[in-house]
Coordinates of C-alpha atoms and ligand atoms in Angstrom, one line a residue:
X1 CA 6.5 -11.7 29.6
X2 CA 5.0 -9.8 26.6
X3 CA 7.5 -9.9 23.9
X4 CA 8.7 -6.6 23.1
X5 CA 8.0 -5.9 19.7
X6 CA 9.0 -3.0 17.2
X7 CA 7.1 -3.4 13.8
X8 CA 3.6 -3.0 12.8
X9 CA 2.5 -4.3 9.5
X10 CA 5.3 -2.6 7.1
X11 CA 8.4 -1.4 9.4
X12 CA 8.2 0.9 12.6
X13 CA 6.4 4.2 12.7
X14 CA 7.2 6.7 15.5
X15 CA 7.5 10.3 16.5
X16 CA 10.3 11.7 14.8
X17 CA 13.1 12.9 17.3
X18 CA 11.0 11.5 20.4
X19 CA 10.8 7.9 20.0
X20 CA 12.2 7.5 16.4
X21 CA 15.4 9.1 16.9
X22 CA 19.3 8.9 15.4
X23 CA 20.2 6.4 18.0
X24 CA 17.3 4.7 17.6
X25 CA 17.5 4.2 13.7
X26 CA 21.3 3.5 14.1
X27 CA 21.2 0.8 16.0
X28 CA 18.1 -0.4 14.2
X29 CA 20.3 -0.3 10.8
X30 CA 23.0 -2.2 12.6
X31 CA 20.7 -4.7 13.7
X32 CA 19.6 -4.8 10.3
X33 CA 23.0 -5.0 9.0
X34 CA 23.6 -7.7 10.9
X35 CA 21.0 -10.1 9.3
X36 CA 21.3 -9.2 6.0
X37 CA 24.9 -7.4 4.3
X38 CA 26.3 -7.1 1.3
X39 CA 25.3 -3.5 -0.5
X40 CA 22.4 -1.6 0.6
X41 CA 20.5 0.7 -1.0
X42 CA 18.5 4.0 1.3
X43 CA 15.9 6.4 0.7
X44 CA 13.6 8.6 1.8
X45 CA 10.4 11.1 1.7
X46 CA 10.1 14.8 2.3
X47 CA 9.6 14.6 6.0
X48 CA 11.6 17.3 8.0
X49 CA 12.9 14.3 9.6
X50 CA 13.9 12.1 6.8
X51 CA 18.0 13.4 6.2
X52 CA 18.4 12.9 10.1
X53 CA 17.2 9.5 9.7
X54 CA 18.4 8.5 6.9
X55 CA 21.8 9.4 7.6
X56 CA 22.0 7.7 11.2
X57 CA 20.9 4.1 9.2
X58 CA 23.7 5.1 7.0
X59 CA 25.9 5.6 10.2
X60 CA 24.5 2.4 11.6
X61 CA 25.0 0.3 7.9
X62 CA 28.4 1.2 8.1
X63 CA 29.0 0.0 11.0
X64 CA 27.9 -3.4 10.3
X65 CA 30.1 -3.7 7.3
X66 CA 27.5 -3.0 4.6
X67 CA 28.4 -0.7 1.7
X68 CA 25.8 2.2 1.6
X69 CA 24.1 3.6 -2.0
X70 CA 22.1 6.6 -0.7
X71 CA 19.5 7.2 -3.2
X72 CA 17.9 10.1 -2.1
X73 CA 14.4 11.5 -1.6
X74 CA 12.5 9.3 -4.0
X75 CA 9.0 7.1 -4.0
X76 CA 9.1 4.2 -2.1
X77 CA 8.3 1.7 -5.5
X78 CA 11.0 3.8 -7.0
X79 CA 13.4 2.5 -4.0
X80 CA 11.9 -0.7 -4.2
X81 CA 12.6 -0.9 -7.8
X82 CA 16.4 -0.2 -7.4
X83 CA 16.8 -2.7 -4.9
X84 CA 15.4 -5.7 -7.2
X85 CA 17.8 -4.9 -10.1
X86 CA 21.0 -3.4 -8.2
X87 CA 21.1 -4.2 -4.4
X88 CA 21.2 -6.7 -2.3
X89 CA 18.3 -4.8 0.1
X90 CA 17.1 -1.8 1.3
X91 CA 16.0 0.6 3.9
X92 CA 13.2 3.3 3.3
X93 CA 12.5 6.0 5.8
X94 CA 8.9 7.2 5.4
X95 CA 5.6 7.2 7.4
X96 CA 4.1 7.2 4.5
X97 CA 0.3 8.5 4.9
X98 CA 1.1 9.9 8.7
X99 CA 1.0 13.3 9.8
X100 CA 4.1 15.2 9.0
X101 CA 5.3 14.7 13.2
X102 CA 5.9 11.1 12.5
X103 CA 8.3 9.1 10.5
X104 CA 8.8 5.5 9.7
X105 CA 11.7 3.2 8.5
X106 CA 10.4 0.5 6.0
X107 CA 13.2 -2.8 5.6
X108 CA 13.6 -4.1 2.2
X109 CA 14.8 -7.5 1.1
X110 CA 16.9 -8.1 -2.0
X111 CA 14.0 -8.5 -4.3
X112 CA 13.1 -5.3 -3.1
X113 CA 9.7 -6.6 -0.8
X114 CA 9.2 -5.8 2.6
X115 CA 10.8 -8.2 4.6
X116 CA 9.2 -10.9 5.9
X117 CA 8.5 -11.7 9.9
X118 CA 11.0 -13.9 10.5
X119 CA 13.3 -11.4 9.8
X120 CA 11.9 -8.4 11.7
X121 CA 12.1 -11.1 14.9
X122 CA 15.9 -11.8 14.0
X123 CA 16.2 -7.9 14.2
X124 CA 14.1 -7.1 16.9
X125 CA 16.0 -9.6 19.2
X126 CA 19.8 -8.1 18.0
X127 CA 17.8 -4.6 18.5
X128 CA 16.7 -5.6 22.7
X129 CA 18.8 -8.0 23.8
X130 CA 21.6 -9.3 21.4
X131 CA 25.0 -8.0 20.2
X132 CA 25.1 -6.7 16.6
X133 CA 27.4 -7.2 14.1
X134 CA 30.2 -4.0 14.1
X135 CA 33.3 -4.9 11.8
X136 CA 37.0 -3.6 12.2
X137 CA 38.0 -0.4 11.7
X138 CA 39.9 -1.6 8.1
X139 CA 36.3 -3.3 7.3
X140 CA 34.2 -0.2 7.3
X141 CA 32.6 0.3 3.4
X142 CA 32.0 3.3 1.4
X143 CA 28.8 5.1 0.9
X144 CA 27.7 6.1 -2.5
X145 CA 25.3 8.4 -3.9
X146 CA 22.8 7.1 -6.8
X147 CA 21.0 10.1 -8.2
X148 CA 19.8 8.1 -11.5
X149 CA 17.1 6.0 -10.1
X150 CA 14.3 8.2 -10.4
X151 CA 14.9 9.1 -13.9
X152 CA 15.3 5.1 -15.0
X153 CA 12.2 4.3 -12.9
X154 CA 10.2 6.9 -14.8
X155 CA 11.6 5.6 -18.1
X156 CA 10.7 2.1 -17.2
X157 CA 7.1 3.0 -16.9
X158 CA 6.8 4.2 -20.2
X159 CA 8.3 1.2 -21.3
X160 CA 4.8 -0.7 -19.8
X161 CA 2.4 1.3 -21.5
X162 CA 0.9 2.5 -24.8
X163 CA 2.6 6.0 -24.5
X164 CA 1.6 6.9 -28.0
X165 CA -2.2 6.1 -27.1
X166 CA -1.9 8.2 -23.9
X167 CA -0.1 11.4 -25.7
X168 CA -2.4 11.1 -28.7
X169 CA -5.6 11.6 -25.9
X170 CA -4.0 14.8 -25.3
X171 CA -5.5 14.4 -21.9
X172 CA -5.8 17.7 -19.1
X173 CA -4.5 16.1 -15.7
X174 CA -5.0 18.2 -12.1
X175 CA -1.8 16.0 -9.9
X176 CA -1.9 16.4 -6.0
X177 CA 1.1 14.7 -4.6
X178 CA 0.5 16.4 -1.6
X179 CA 4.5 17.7 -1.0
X180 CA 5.5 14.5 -1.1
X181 CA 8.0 12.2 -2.4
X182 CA 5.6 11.9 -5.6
X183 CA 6.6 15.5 -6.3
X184 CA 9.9 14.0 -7.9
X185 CA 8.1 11.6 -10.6
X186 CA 4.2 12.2 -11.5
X187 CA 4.6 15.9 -12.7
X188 CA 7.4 14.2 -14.7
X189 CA 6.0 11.2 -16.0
X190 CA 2.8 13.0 -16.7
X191 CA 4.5 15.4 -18.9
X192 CA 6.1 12.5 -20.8
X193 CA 2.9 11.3 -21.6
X194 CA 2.0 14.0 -23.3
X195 CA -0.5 15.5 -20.7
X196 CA -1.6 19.0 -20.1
X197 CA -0.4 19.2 -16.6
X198 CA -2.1 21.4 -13.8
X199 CA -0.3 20.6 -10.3
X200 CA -1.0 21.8 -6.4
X201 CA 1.3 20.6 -3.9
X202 CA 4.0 19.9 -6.0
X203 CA 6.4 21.2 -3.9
X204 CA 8.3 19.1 -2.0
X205 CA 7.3 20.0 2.0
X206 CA 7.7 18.0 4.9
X207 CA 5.3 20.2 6.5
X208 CA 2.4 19.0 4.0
X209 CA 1.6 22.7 4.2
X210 CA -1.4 22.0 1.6
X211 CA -3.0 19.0 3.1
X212 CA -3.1 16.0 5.1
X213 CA -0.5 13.2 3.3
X214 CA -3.5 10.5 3.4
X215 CA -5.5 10.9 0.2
X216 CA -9.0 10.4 1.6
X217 CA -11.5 12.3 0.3
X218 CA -12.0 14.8 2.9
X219 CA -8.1 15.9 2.4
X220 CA -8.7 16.4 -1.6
X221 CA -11.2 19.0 -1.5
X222 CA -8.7 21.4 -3.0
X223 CA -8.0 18.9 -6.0
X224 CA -11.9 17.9 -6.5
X225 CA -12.8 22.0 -7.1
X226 CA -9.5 22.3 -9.0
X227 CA -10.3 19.0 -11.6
X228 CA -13.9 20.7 -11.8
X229 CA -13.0 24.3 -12.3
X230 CA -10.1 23.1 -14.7
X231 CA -12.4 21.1 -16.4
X232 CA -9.9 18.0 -16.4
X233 CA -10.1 14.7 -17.4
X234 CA -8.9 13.3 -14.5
X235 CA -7.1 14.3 -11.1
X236 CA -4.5 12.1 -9.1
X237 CA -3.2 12.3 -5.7
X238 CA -0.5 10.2 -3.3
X239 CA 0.4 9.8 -0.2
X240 CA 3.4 11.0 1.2
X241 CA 5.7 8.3 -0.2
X242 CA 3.9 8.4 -3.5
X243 CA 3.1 4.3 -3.9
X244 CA -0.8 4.9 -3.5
X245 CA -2.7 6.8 -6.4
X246 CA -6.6 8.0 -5.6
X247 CA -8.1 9.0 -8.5
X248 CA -10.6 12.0 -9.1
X249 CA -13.0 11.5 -11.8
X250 CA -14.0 14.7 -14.8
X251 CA -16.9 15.5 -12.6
X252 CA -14.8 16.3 -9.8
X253 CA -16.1 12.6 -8.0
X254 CA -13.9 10.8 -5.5
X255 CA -13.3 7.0 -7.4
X256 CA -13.1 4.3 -4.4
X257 CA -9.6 2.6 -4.8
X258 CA -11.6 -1.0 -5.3
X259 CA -12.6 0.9 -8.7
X260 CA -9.7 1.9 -10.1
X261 CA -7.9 -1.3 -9.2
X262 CA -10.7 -3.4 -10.7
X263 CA -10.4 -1.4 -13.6
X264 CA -6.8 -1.6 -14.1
X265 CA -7.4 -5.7 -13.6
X266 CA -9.3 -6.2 -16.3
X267 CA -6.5 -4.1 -18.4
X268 CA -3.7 -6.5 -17.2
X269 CA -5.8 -9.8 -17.6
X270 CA -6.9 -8.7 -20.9
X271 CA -3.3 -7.8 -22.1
X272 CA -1.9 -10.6 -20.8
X273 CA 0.6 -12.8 -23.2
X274 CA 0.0 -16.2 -24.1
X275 CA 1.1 -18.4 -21.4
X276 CA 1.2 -15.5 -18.9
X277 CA -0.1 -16.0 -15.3
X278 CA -3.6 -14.7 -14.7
X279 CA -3.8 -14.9 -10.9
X280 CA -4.8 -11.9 -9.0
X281 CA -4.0 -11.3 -5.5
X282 CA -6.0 -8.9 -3.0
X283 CA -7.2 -9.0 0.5
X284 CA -10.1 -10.9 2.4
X285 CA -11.5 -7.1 2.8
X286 CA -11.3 -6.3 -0.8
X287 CA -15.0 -6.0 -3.0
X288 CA -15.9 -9.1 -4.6
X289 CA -15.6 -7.0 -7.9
X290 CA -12.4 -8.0 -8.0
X291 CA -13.3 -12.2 -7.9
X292 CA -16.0 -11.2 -10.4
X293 CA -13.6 -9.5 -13.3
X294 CA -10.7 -12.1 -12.5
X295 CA -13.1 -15.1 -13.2
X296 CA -15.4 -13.3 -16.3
X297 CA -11.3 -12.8 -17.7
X298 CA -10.6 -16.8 -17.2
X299 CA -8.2 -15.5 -14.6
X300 CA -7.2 -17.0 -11.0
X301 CA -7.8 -15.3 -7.8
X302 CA -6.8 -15.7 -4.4
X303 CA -7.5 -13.4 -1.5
X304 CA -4.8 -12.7 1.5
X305 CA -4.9 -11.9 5.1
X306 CA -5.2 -7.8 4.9
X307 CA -1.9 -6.2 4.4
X308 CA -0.2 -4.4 1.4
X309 CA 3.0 -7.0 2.4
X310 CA 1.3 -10.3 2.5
X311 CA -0.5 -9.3 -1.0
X312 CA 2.9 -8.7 -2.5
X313 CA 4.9 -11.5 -0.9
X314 CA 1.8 -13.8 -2.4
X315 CA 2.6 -12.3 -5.6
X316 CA 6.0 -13.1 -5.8
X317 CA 5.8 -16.6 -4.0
X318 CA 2.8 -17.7 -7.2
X319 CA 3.8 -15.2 -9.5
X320 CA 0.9 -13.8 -9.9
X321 CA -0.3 -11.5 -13.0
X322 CA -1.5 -7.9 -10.5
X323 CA -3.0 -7.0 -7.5
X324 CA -3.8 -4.6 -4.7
X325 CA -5.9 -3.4 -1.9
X326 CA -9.5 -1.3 -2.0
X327 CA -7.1 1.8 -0.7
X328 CA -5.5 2.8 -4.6
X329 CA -2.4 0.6 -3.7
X330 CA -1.6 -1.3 -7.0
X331 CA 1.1 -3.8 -7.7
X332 CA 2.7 -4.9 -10.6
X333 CA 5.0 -7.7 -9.8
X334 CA 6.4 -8.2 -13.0
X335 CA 7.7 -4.2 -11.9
X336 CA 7.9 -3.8 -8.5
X337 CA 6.9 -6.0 -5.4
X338 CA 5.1 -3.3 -3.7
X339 CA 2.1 -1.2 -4.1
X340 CA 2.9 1.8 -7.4
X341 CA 2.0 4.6 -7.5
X342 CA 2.9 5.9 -10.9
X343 CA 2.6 2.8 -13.1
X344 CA -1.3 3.6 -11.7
X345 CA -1.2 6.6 -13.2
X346 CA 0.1 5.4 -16.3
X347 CA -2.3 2.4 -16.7
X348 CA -5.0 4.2 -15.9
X349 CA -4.7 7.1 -18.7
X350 CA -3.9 4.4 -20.9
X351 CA -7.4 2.5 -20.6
X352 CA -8.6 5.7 -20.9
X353 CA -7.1 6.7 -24.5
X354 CA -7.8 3.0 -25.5
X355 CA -11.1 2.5 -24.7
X356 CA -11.9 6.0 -25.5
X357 CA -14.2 6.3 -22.5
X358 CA -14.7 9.1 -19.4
X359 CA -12.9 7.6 -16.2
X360 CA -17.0 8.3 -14.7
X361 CA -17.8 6.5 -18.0
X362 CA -15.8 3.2 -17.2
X363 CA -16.1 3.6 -13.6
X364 CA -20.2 3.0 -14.6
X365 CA -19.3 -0.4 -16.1
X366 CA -17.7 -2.1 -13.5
X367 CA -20.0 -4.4 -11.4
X368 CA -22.0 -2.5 -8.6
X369 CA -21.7 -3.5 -5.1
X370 CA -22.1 -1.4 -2.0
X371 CA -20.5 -2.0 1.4
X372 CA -20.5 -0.5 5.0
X373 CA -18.1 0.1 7.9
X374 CA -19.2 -0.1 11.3
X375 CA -17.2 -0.4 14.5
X376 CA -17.6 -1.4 18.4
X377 CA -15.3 -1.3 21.1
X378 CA -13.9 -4.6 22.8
X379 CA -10.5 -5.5 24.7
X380 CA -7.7 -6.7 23.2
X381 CA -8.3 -9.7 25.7
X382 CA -11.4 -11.3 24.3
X383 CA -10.6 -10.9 20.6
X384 CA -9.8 -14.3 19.8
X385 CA -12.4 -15.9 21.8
X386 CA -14.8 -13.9 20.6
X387 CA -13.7 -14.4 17.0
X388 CA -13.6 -18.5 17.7
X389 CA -17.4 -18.2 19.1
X390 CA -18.9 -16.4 16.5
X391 CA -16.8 -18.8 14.3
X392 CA -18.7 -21.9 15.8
X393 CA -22.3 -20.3 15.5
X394 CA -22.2 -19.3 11.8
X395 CA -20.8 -22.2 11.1
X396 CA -23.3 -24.5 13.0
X397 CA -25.9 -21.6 11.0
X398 CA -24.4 -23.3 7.6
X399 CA -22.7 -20.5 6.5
X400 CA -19.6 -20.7 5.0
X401 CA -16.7 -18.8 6.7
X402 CA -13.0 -17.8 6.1
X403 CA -11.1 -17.4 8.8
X404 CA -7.8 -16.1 6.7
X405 CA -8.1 -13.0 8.7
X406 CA -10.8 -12.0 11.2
X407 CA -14.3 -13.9 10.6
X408 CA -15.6 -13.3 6.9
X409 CA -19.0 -15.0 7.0
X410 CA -20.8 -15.5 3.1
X411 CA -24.1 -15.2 3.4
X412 CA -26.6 -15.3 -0.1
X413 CA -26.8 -11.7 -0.5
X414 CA -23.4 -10.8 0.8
X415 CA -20.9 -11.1 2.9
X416 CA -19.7 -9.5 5.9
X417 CA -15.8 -9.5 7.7
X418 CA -15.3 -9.1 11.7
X419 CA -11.6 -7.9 12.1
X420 CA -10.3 -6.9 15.3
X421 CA -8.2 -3.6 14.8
X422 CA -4.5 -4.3 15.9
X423 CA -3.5 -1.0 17.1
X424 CA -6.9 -0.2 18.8
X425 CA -9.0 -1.9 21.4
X426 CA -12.0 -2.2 18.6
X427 CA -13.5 -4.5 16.4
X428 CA -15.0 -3.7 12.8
X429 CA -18.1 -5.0 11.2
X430 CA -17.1 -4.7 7.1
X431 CA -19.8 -5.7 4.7
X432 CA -20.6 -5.8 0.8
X433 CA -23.7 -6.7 -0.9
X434 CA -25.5 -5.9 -4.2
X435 CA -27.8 -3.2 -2.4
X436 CA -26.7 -0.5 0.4
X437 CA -29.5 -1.4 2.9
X438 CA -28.5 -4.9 2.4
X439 CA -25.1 -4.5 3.3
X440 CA -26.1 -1.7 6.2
X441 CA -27.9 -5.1 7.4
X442 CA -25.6 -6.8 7.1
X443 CA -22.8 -4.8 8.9
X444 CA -24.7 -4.7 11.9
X445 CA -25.6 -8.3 12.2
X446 CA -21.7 -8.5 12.3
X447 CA -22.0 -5.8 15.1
X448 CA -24.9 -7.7 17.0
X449 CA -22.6 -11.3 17.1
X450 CA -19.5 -9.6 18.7
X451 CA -22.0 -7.8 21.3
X452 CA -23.4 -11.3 22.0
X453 CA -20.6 -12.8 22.4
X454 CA -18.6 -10.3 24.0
X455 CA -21.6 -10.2 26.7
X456 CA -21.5 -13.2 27.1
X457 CA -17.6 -13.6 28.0
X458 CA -17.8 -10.8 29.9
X459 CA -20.6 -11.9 32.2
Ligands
MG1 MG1 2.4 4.9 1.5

């Protein structure tokens, strides 16, 4: 029997009221509860959804003896933050970049990092099949509110960088949080740093009525004409629980999230103090920029299966100096063991005022690589085989390979990354190289071995 299972990468993400509903996240919490007790700390975005949820995990906390701090609606790094200095775990309800139907329940451990597998098992099996932990009537704990989290978040990033620099640049700042949770710090944070601040969708909304929560590019068209017709220095936007920042540049240009994290890199490695760790963590499917500016800084690198989780976990376990993903999720471990969203924003206006420079401007510096997506459709069935075959060819081949997650095969001029998708039947070709028809070539050589190979099983 297939093992049933509950979590995806970071928590489970459902339907509100269908699937995820207050039973549901009740006996979830108790399960929780359960594995890990003592006092728990709870949050949540703007979703419609989100006071429903959060106060059934309350329900179900209770229950198992823990004592409850509710926290609000808040960021999840600012949860995540509050957890590491005062708690002994938490619970965030979210669905973080979803459509405003869904919503999501993220576990935290006491340092404030989503918990690790192990753990989700031990809850999953209370959640099917075993008896959770409900204490005595005299046993049941209070729940408490903590409204001062955001504030001391807010005031902890300033702590981390050069406010004066920033407010002295007298910068002009377009901010899209998209009528999320970010709607409660950025406007904020930006106005302590001295900005001139222009906002849209700063309303908190769990109907998103302005846009999509994901910040991709096609959702921030409003923002790009607004940074241009503004003329701003800069535009930011979130997600719906405000730990990913996208950055618009002064010309009104989308900025990949592999740029501003490599530029933010070489900010950390260069202010690092003496004796400080220089290791930087990202993903297997993260540009070789980042490699490139970690060893040009005399810093240490070491890429992860994909996976904002397994990046910070990594962090913490080596305690490593930054890192992130290519999707504007930033960590600072030595803040918060999870991607933030606001210390972003920060760091970023602070290279800015120091180096004196045009986000396009240092965007332009940063070493130029190109890379390409493609996709083909395959059963879940034949994933691993295929995987293992195309393995044993390159290999025989002589190329090098990595087989950290999916197949990422180094050729001369680049290097390309076969992951199977593990919510879809599909498999993606991901390459990078130093010229865009190189890595179009290369993308579809990934796509031609999986159709080999997958013709051949198939056969
Ligand atoms: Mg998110």
């Amino acid at each position: 029997m297939v093992k049933k299972r509950l979590f995806g990468t970071f928590g489970v993400r459902r339907v509100a009221n269908e699937v995820l509903t207050p039973e549901f996240a009740s006996r979830l919490a108790v399960s929780y509860g359960t594995v890990n007790s003592g006092r728990i700390a709870i949050g949540g975005d703007t979703r419609t959804s989100t006071k429903m949820i959060k106060d059934a995990i309350a329900s179900g906390l209770l229950s198992s003896g823990c004592e409850v701090v509710d926290c609000g609606i808040l960021p999840t790094p600012a949860l995540q933050y509050a957890v590491r200095h005062y708690y002994d775990g938490g619970i965030m309800v979210t669905a973080s970049h979803n459509p405003p139907k869904y919503n999501g329940i993220k576990f935290l451990d006491e340092f404030g990092i989503g918990i690790a597998d192990e753990m989700d098992l031990a809850i999953e099996d209370i959640y099917f099949d075993g008896e959770p932990k409900r204490v005595s009537w005299n046993e049941i704990k209070e729940k408490f509110l903590n409204d001062r989290v955001i504030d001391e978040y807010i005031n902890e990033i300033l702590k981390r960088v050069d406010t004066e620099a920033i407010k002295k640049a007298n910068f002009k700042v377009v901010l899209d949080p998209g009528s999320g949770a970010g709607c409660f710090t950025s406007p904020y944070l930006l106005e302590k740093l001295g900005c001139k601040l222009i906002t849209l969708n700063a309303q908190a909304d769990g109907f998103f009525p302005g846009r999509n929560p994901e910040p991709t590019e096609p959702n921030l068209d409003t923002l790009i004409s607004a940074v241009k017709e503004f003329k701003a220095d800069i535009g930011f936007a979130h997600d719906g629980d405000a730990d990913r920042t996208i950055c618009i540049d002064e010309h009104g240009k989308f900025v990949q999230g592999d740029k501003s994290f490599a530029l933010v890199e070489k900010l950390m490695l260069k202010n690092r103090k003496k004796g400080q760790s220089g290791l930087i963590v990202t993903t297997v499917a993260t540009s070789s920029a980042i490699e490139e500016i970690a060893t040009k800084n005399d810093g240490e690198f070491i890429a992860t299966a994909v996976g904002d989780l397994i990046v910070a976990r990594k962090l913490h376990e080596e305690n490593g100096l930054f890192g992130g993903e290519e999707n504007g999720g930033l960590i600072f471990p030595d803040f918060v063991y999870g991607r933030d969203s606001a210390l972003a924003v920060a760091k970023i206006l602070e290279i800015m005022a120091i180096e004196g420079k045009s986000l396009s401007k240092l965007v332009e510096e940063l070493p130029v690589y190109y890379s390409q997506k493609n996709k083909i459709e395959c059963v879940d069935e034949i994933k691993e085989e295929i995987m293992d075959k195309i393995s044993e060819e390159v290999s025989n081949l002589g190329f090098n390979i990595d087989r950290t997650d999916g197949v990422k095969i180094f050729k001369d001029d680049g290097w390309v990354i076969i992951r199977p998708s593990g919510t879809e039947p599909i498999f993606r070709s991901f390459s990078e190289s130093k010229s865009q028809e190189k890595a179009i070539e290369l993308a579809n050589w990934g796509i031609d071995l999986i159709k080999k190979h997958k013709d051949e099983i198939e056969s």
